PDB file of C-alpha atoms in Angstrom:
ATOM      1  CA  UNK A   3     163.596  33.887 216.912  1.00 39.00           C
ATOM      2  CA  UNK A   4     159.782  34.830 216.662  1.00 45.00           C
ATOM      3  CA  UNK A   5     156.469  33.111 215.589  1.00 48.00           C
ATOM      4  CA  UNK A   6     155.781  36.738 214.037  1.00 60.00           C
ATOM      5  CA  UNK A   7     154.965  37.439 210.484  1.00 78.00           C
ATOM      6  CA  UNK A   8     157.862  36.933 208.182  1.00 87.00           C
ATOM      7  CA  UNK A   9     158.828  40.005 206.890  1.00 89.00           C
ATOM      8  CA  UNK A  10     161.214  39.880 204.211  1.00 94.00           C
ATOM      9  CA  UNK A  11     161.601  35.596 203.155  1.00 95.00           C
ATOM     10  CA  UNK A  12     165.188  35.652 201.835  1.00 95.00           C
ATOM     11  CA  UNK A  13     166.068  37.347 205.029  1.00 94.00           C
ATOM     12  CA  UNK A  14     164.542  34.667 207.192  1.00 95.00           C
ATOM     13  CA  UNK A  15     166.369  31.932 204.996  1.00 95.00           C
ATOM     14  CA  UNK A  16     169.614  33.437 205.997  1.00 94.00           C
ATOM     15  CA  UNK A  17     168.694  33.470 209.646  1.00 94.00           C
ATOM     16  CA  UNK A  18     167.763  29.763 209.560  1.00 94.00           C
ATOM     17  CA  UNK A  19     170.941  29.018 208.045  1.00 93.00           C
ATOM     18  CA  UNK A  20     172.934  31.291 210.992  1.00 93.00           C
ATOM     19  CA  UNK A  21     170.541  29.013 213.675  1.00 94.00           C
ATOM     20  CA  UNK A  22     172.185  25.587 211.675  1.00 94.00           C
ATOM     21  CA  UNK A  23     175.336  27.272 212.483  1.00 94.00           C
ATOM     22  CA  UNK A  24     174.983  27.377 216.205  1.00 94.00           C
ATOM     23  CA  UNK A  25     174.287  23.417 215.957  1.00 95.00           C
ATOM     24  CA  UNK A  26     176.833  22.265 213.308  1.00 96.00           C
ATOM     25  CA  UNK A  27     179.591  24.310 215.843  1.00 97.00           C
ATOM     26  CA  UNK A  28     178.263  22.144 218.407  1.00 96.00           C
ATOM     27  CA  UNK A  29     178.781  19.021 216.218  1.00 97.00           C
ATOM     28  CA  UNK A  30     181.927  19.532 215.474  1.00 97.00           C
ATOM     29  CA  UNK A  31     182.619  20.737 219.202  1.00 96.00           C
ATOM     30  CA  UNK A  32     180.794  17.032 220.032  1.00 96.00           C
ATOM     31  CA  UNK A  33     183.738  15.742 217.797  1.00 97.00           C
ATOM     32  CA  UNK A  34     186.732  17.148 219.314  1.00 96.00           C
ATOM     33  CA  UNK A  35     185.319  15.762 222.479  1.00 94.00           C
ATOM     34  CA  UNK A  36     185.110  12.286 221.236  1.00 95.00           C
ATOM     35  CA  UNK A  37     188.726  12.657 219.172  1.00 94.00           C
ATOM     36  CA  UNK A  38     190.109  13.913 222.655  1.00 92.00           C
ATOM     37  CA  UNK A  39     188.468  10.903 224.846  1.00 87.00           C
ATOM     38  CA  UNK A  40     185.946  12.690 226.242  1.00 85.00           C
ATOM     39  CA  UNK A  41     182.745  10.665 227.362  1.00 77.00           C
ATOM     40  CA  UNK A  42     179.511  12.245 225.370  1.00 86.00           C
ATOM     41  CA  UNK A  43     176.682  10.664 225.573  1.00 86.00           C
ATOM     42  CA  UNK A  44     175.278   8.699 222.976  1.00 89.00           C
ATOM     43  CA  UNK A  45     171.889  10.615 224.078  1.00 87.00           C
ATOM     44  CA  UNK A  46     173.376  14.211 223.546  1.00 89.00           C
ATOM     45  CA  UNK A  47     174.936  13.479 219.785  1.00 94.00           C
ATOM     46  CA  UNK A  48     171.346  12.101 219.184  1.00 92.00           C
ATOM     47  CA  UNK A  49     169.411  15.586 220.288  1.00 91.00           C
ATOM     48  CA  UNK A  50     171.994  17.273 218.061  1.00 94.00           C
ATOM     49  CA  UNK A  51     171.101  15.178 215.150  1.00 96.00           C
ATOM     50  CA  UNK A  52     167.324  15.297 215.389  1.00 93.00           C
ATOM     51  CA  UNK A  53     167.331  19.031 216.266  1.00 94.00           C
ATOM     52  CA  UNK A  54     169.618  19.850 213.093  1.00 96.00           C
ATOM     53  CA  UNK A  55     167.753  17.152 210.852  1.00 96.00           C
ATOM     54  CA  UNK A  56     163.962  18.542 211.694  1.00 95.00           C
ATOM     55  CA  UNK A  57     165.560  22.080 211.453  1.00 95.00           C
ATOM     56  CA  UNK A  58     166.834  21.252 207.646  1.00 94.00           C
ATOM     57  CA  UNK A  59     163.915  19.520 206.280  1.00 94.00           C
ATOM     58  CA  UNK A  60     161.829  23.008 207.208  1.00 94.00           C
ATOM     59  CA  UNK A  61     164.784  25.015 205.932  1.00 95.00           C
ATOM     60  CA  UNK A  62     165.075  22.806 202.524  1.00 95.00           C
ATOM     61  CA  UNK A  63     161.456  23.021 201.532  1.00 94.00           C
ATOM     62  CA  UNK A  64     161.366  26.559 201.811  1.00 95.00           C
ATOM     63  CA  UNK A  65     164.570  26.106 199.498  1.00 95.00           C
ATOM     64  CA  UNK A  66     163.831  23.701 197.402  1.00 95.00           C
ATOM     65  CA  UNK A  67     160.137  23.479 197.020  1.00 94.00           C
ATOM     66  CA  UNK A  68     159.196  27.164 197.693  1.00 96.00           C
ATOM     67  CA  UNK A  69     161.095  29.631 196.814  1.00 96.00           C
ATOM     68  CA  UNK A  70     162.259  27.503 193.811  1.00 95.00           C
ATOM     69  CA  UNK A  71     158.582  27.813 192.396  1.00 95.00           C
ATOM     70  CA  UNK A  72     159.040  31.681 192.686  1.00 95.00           C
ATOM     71  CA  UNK A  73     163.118  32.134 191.498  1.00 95.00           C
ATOM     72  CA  UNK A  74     163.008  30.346 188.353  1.00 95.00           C
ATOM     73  CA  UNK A  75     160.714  32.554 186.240  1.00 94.00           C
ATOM     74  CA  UNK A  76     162.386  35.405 187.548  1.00 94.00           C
ATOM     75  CA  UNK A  77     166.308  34.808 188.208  1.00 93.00           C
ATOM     76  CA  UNK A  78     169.074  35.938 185.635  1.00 92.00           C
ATOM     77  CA  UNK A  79     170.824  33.429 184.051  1.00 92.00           C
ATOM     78  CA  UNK A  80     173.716  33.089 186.153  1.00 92.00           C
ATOM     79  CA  UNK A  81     171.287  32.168 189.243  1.00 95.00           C
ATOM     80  CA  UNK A  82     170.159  29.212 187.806  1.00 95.00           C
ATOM     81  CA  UNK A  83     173.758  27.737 188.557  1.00 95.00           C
ATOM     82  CA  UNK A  84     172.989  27.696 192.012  1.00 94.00           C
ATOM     83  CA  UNK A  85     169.797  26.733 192.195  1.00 95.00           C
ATOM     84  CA  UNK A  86     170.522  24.025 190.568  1.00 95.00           C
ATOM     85  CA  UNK A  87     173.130  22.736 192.754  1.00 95.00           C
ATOM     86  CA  UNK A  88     170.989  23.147 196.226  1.00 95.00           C
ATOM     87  CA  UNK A  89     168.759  20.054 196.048  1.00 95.00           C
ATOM     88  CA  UNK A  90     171.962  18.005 195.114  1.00 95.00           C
ATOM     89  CA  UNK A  91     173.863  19.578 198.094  1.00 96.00           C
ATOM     90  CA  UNK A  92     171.214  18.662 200.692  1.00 96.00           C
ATOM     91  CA  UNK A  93     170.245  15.190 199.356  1.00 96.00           C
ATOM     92  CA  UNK A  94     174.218  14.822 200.288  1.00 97.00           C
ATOM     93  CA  UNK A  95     174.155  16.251 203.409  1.00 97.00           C
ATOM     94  CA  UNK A  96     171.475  13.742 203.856  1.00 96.00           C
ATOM     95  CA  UNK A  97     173.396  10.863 203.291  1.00 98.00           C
ATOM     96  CA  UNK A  98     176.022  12.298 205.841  1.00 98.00           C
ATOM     97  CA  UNK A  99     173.858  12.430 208.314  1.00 98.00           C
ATOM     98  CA  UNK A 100     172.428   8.811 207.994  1.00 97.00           C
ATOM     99  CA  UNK A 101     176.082   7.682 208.229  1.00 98.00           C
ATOM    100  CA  UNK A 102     176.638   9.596 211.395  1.00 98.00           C
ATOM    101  CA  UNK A 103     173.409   8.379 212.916  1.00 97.00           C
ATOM    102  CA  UNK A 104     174.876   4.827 211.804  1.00 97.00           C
ATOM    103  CA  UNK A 105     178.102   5.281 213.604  1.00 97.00           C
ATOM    104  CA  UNK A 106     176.660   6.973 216.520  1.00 95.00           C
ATOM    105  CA  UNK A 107     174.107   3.232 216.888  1.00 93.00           C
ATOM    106  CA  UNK A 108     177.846   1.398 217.017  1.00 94.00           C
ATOM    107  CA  UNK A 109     178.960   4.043 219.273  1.00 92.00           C
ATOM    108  CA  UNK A 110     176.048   3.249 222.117  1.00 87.00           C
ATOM    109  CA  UNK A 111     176.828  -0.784 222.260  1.00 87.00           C
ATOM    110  CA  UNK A 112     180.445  -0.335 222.311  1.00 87.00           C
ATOM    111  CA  UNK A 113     181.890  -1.165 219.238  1.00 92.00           C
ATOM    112  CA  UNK A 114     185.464  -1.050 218.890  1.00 92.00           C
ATOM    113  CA  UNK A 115     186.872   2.151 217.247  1.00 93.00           C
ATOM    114  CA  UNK A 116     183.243   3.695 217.087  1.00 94.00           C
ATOM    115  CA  UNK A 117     184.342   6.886 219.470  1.00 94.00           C
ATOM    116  CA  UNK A 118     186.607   7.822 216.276  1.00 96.00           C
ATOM    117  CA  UNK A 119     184.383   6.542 213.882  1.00 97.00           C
ATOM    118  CA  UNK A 120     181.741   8.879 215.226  1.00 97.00           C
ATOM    119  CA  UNK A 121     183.844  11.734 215.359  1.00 97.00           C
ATOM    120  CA  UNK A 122     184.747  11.430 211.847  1.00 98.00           C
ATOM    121  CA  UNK A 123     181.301  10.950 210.424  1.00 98.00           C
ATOM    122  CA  UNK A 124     180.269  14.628 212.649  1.00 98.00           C
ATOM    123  CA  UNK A 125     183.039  16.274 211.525  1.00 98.00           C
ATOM    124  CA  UNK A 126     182.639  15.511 207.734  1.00 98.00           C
ATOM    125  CA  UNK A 127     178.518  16.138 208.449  1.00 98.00           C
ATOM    126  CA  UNK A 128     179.353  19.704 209.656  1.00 97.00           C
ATOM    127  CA  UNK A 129     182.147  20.839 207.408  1.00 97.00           C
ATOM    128  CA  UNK A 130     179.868  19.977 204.423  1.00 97.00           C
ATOM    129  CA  UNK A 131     176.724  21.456 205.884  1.00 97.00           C
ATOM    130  CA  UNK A 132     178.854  24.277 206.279  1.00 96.00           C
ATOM    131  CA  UNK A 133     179.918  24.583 202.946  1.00 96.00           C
ATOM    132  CA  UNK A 134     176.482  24.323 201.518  1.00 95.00           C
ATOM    133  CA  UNK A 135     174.449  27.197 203.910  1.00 94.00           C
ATOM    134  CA  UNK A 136     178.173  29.345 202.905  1.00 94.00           C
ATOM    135  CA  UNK A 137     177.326  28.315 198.946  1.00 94.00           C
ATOM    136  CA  UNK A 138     173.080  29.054 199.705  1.00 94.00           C
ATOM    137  CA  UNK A 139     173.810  32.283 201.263  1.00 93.00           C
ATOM    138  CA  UNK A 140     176.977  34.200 199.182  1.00 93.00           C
ATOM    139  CA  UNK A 141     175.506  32.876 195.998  1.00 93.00           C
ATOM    140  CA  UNK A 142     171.803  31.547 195.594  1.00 93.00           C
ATOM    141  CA  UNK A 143     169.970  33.771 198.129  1.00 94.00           C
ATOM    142  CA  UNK A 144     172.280  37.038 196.926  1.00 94.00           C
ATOM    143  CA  UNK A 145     171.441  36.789 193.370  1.00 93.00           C
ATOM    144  CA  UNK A 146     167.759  36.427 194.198  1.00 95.00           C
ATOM    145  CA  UNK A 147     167.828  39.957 196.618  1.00 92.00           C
ATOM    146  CA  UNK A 148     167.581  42.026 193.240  1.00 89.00           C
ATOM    147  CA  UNK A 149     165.817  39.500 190.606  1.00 92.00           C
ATOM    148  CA  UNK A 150     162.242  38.503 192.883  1.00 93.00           C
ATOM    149  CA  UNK A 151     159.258  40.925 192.873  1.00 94.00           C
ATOM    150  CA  UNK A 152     157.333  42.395 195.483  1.00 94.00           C
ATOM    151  CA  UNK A 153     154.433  40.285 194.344  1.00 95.00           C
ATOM    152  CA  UNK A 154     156.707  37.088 194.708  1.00 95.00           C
ATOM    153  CA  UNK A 155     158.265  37.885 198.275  1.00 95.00           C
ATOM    154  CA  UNK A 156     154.524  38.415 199.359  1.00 94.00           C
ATOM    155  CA  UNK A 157     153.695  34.776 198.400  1.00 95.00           C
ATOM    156  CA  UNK A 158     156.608  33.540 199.910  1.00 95.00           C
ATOM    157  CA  UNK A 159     156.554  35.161 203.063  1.00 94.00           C
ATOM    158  CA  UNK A 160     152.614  33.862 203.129  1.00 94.00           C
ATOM    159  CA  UNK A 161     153.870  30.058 202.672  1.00 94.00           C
ATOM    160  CA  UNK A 162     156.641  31.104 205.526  1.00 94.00           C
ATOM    161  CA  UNK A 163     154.046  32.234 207.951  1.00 94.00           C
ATOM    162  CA  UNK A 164     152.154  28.663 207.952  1.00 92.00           C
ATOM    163  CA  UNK A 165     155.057  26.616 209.849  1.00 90.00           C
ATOM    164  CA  UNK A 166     156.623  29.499 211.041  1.00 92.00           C
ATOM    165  CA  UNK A 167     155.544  28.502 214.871  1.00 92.00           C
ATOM    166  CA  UNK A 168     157.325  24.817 213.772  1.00 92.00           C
ATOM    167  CA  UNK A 169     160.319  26.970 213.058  1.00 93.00           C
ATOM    168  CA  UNK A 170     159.639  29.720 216.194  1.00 92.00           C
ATOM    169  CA  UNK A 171     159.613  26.075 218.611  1.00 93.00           C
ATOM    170  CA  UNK A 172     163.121  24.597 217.049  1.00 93.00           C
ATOM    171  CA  UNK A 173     164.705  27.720 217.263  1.00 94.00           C
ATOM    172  CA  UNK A 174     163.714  27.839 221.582  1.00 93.00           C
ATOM    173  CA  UNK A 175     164.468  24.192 221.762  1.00 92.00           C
ATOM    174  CA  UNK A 176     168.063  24.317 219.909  1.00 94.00           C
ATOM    175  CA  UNK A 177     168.625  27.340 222.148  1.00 93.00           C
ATOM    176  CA  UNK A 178     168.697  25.393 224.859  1.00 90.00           C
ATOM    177  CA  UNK A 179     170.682  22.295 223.502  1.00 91.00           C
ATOM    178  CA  UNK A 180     172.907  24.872 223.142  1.00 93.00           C
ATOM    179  CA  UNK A 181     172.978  26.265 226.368  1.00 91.00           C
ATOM    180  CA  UNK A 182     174.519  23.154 227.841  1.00 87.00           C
ATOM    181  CA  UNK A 183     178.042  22.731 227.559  1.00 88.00           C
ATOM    182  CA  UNK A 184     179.010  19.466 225.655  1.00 89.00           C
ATOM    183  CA  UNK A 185     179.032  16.043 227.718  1.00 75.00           C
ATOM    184  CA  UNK A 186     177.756  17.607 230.791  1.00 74.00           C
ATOM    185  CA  UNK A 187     174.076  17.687 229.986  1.00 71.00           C
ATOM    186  CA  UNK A 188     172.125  15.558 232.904  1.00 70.00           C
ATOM    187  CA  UNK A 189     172.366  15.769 236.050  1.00 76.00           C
ATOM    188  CA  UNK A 190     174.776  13.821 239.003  1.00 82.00           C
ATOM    189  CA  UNK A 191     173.846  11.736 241.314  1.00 85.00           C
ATOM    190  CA  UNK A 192     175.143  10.423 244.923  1.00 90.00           C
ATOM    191  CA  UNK A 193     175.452   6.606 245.360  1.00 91.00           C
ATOM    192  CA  UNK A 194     176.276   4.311 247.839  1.00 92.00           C
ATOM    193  CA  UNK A 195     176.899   0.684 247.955  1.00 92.00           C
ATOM    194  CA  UNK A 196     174.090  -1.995 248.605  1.00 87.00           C
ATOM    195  CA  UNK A 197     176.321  -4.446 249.679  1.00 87.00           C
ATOM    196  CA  UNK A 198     175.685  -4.788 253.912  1.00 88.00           C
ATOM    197  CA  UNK A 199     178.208  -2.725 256.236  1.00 91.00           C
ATOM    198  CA  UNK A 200     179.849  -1.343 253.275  1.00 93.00           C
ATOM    199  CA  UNK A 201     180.289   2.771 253.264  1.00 93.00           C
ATOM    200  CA  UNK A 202     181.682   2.863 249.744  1.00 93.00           C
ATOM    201  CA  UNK A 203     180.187   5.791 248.015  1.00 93.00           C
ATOM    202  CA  UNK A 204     180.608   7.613 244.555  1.00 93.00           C
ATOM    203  CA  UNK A 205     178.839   9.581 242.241  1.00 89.00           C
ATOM    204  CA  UNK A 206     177.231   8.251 238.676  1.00 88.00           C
ATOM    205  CA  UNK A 207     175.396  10.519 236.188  1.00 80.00           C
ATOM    206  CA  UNK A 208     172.017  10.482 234.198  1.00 80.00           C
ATOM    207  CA  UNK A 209     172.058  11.365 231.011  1.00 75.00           C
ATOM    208  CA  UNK A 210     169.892  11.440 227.755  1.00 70.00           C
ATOM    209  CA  UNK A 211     170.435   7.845 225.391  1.00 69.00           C
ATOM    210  CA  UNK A 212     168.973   7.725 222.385  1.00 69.00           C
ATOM    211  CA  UNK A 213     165.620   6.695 221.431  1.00 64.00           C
ATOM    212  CA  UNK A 214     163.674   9.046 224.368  1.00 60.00           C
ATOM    213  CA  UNK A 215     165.529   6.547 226.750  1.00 67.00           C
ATOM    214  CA  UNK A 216     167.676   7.340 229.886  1.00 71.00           C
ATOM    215  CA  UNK A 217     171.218   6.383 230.248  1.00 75.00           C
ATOM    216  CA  UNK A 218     173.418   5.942 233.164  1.00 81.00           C
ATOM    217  CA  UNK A 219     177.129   6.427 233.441  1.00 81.00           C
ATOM    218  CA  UNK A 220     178.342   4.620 236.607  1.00 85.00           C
ATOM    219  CA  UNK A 221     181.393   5.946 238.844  1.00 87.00           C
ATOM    220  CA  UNK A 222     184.782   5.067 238.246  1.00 82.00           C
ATOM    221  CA  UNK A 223     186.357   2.096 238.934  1.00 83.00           C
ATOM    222  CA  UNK A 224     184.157  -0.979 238.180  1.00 85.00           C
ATOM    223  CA  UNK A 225     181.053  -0.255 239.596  1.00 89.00           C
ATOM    224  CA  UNK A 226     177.888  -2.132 238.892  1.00 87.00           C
ATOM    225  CA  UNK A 227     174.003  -1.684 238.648  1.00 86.00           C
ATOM    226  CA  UNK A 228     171.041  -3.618 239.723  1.00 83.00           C
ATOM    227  CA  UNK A 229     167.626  -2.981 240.000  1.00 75.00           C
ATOM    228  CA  UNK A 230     164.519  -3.665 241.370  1.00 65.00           C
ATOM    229  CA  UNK A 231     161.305  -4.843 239.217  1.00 64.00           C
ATOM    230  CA  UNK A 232     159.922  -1.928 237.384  1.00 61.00           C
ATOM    231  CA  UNK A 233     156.706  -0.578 239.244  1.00 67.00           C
ATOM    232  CA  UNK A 234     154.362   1.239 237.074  1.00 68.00           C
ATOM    233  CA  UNK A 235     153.142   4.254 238.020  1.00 69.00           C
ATOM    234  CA  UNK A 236     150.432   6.993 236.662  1.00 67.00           C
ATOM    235  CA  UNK A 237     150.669   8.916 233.788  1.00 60.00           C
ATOM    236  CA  UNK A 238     152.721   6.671 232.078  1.00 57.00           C
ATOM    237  CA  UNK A 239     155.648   6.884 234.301  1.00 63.00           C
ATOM    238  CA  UNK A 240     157.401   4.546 235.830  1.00 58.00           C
ATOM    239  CA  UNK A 241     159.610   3.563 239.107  1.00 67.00           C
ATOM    240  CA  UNK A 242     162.288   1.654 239.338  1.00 69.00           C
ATOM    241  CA  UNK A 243     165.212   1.006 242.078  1.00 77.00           C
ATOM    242  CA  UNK A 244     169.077   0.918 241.444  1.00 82.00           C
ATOM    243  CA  UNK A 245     171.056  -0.920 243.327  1.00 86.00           C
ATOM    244  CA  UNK A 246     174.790   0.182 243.421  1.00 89.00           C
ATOM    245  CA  UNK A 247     177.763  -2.447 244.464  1.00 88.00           C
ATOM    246  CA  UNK A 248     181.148  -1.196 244.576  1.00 92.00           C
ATOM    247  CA  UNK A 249     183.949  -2.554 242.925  1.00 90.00           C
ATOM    248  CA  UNK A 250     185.050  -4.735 245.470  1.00 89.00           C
ATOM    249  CA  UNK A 251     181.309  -5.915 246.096  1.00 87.00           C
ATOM    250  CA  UNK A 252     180.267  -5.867 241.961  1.00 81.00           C
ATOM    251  CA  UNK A 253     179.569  -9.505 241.649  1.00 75.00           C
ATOM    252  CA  UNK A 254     177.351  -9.759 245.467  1.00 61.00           C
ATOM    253  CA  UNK A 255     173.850 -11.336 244.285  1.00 52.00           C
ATOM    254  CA  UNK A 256     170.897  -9.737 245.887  1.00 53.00           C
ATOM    255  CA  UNK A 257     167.659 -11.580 245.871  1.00 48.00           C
ATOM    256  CA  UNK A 258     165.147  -9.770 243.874  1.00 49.00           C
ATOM    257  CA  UNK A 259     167.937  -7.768 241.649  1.00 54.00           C
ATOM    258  CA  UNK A 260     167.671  -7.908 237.934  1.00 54.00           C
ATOM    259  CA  UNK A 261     169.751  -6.283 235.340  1.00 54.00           C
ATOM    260  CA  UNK A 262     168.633  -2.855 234.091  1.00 53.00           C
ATOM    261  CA  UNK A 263     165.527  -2.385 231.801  1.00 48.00           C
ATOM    262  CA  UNK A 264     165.902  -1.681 228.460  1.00 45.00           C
ATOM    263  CA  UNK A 265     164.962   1.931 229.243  1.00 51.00           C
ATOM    264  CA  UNK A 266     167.670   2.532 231.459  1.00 61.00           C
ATOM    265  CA  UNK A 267     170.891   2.095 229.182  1.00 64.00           C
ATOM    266  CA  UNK A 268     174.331   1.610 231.204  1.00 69.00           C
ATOM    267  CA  UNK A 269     177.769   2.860 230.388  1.00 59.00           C
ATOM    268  CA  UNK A 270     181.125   2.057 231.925  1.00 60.00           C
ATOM    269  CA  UNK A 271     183.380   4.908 233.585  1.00 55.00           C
ATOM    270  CA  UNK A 272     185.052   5.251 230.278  1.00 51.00           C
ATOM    271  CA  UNK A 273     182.423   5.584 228.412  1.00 49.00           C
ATOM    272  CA  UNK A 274     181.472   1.942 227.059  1.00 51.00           C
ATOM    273  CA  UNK A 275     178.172   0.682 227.408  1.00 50.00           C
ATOM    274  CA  UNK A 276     178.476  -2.443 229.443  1.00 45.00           C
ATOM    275  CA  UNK A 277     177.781  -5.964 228.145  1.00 36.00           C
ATOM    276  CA  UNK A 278     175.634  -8.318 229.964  1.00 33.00           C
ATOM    277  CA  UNK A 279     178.279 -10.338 231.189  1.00 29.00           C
ATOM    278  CA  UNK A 280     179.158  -6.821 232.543  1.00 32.00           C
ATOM    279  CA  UNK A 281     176.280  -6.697 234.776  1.00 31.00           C
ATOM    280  CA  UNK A 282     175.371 -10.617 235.217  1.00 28.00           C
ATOM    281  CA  UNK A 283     177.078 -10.382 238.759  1.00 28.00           C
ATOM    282  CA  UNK A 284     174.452  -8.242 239.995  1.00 29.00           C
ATOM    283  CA  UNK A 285     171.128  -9.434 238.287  1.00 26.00           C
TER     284      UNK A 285
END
């Protein structure tokens, strides 16, 4: 991973496809999760996505635009096979990954059977992805190691160099979407209940949602979330105050309390998002 000169440009092709391999294993690892029950957030699937989809539309015009310009006037017939087949192969992972950013929107409000339908649409996203960098690698970048000139790898490697700080600043920010182990990515936090003389205490968790938003997964057991009017603040920030009510005090009605903002998005313990009947109680 380095905004350096590209050296050799089929070699760098290959290394972009080992990088997608690091986030389709993490797809399908998201998957499991979700087959399994557990509670990933809507926010953390949605990272994954963009990462891998701003990752492949770098990797496929070096593929399809660039160095098809330079293989076809050189590669042997039996090349052409496969160079053929790559633009067909990504416009379908393409598709695949609109479907899974389709399931993933009924996912976040809740719909029933989304958590499966989810999984299913990342796991058929990933095996085929997987299948096509496989096909790129063991067939149209090998037949191309022999069959492009000097001259040619030169002018590649030149039309490599000009995003190759895009590429250098995907590769540090996949890295460390990687880093995080899967449905633990934000951060815990320790609550107590706003209802008067109560010592009821938990623990919720912040986490990415989609759409640059922030979503909040409340503590077991039918808690509920009110807040405070949003405050503006400087820099384009903003404060806002939760309220917490345990389950036995869920539907108390504090004076001033509204439902979350739409930038805050809230999820059940099990990993719903909650209607607004849900949180009506304490608005």
């Amino acid at each position: 991973m380095s905004d350096t000169q590209v050296q050799d440009p089929l070699e760098e092709l290959q290394r972009e496809n080992e990088v997608t391999q690091g986030l389709l294993e993490r797809i399908l690892e998201e998957a499991q999760g979700l087959k399994g029950g557990k509670d990933v957030p809507p926010g953390e699937v949605s990272e994954g996505l963009r990462l891998f989809d701003q990752y492949r539309h770098l990797h496929i015009g070096r593929m399809d635009v660039d160095l098809q310009a330079e293989a076809r006037p050189v590669a042997m017939s039996t090349c052409f096979e496969h160079l053929d087949k790559m633009p067909k192969d990504h416009e379908e992972v393409s598709r695949l990954l609109e479907a899974a950013r389709g399931e993933l929107g009924r996912y976040e409000a809740g719909a029933t059977g989304a958590r499966d339908a989810l999984a299913r649409a990342l796991e058929a996203l990933a095996n085929h992805t997987f299948e096509v960098r496989t096909h790129e690698g063991d067939y149209a970048l090998s037949c191309l190691v022999t069959a492009l000139p000097e001259e040619a790898s030169m002018r590649l490697a030149e039309k490599f160099d000009r995003d190759q700080s895009k590429i250098a600043d995907l590769d540090a920010h996949i890295q460390r979407y990687l880093a995080t182990p899967v449905g633990e990515a934000g951060s815990t936090i320790k609550v107590g209940c706003a209802h008067s003389g109560c010592a009821s205490k938990s623990q919720a968790r912040v986490v990415p949602a989609t759409d640059g938003r922030l979503g909040l997964i409340l503590p077991a057991g039918g808690w509920q979330v009110a807040s405070q009017e949003v405050q503006p603040r400087a820099e384009g920030r903003v404060h806002v105050h939760l309220h917490f009510h345990c389950p036995e005090h869920a539907t108390v009605l504090v004076s001033g309390e509204q439902t979350p903002s739409s930038g805050l998005l809230v999820w059940a313990d099990d990993g719903g998002r909650t209607s607004s009947a849900d949180t009506s109680g304490t608005a």
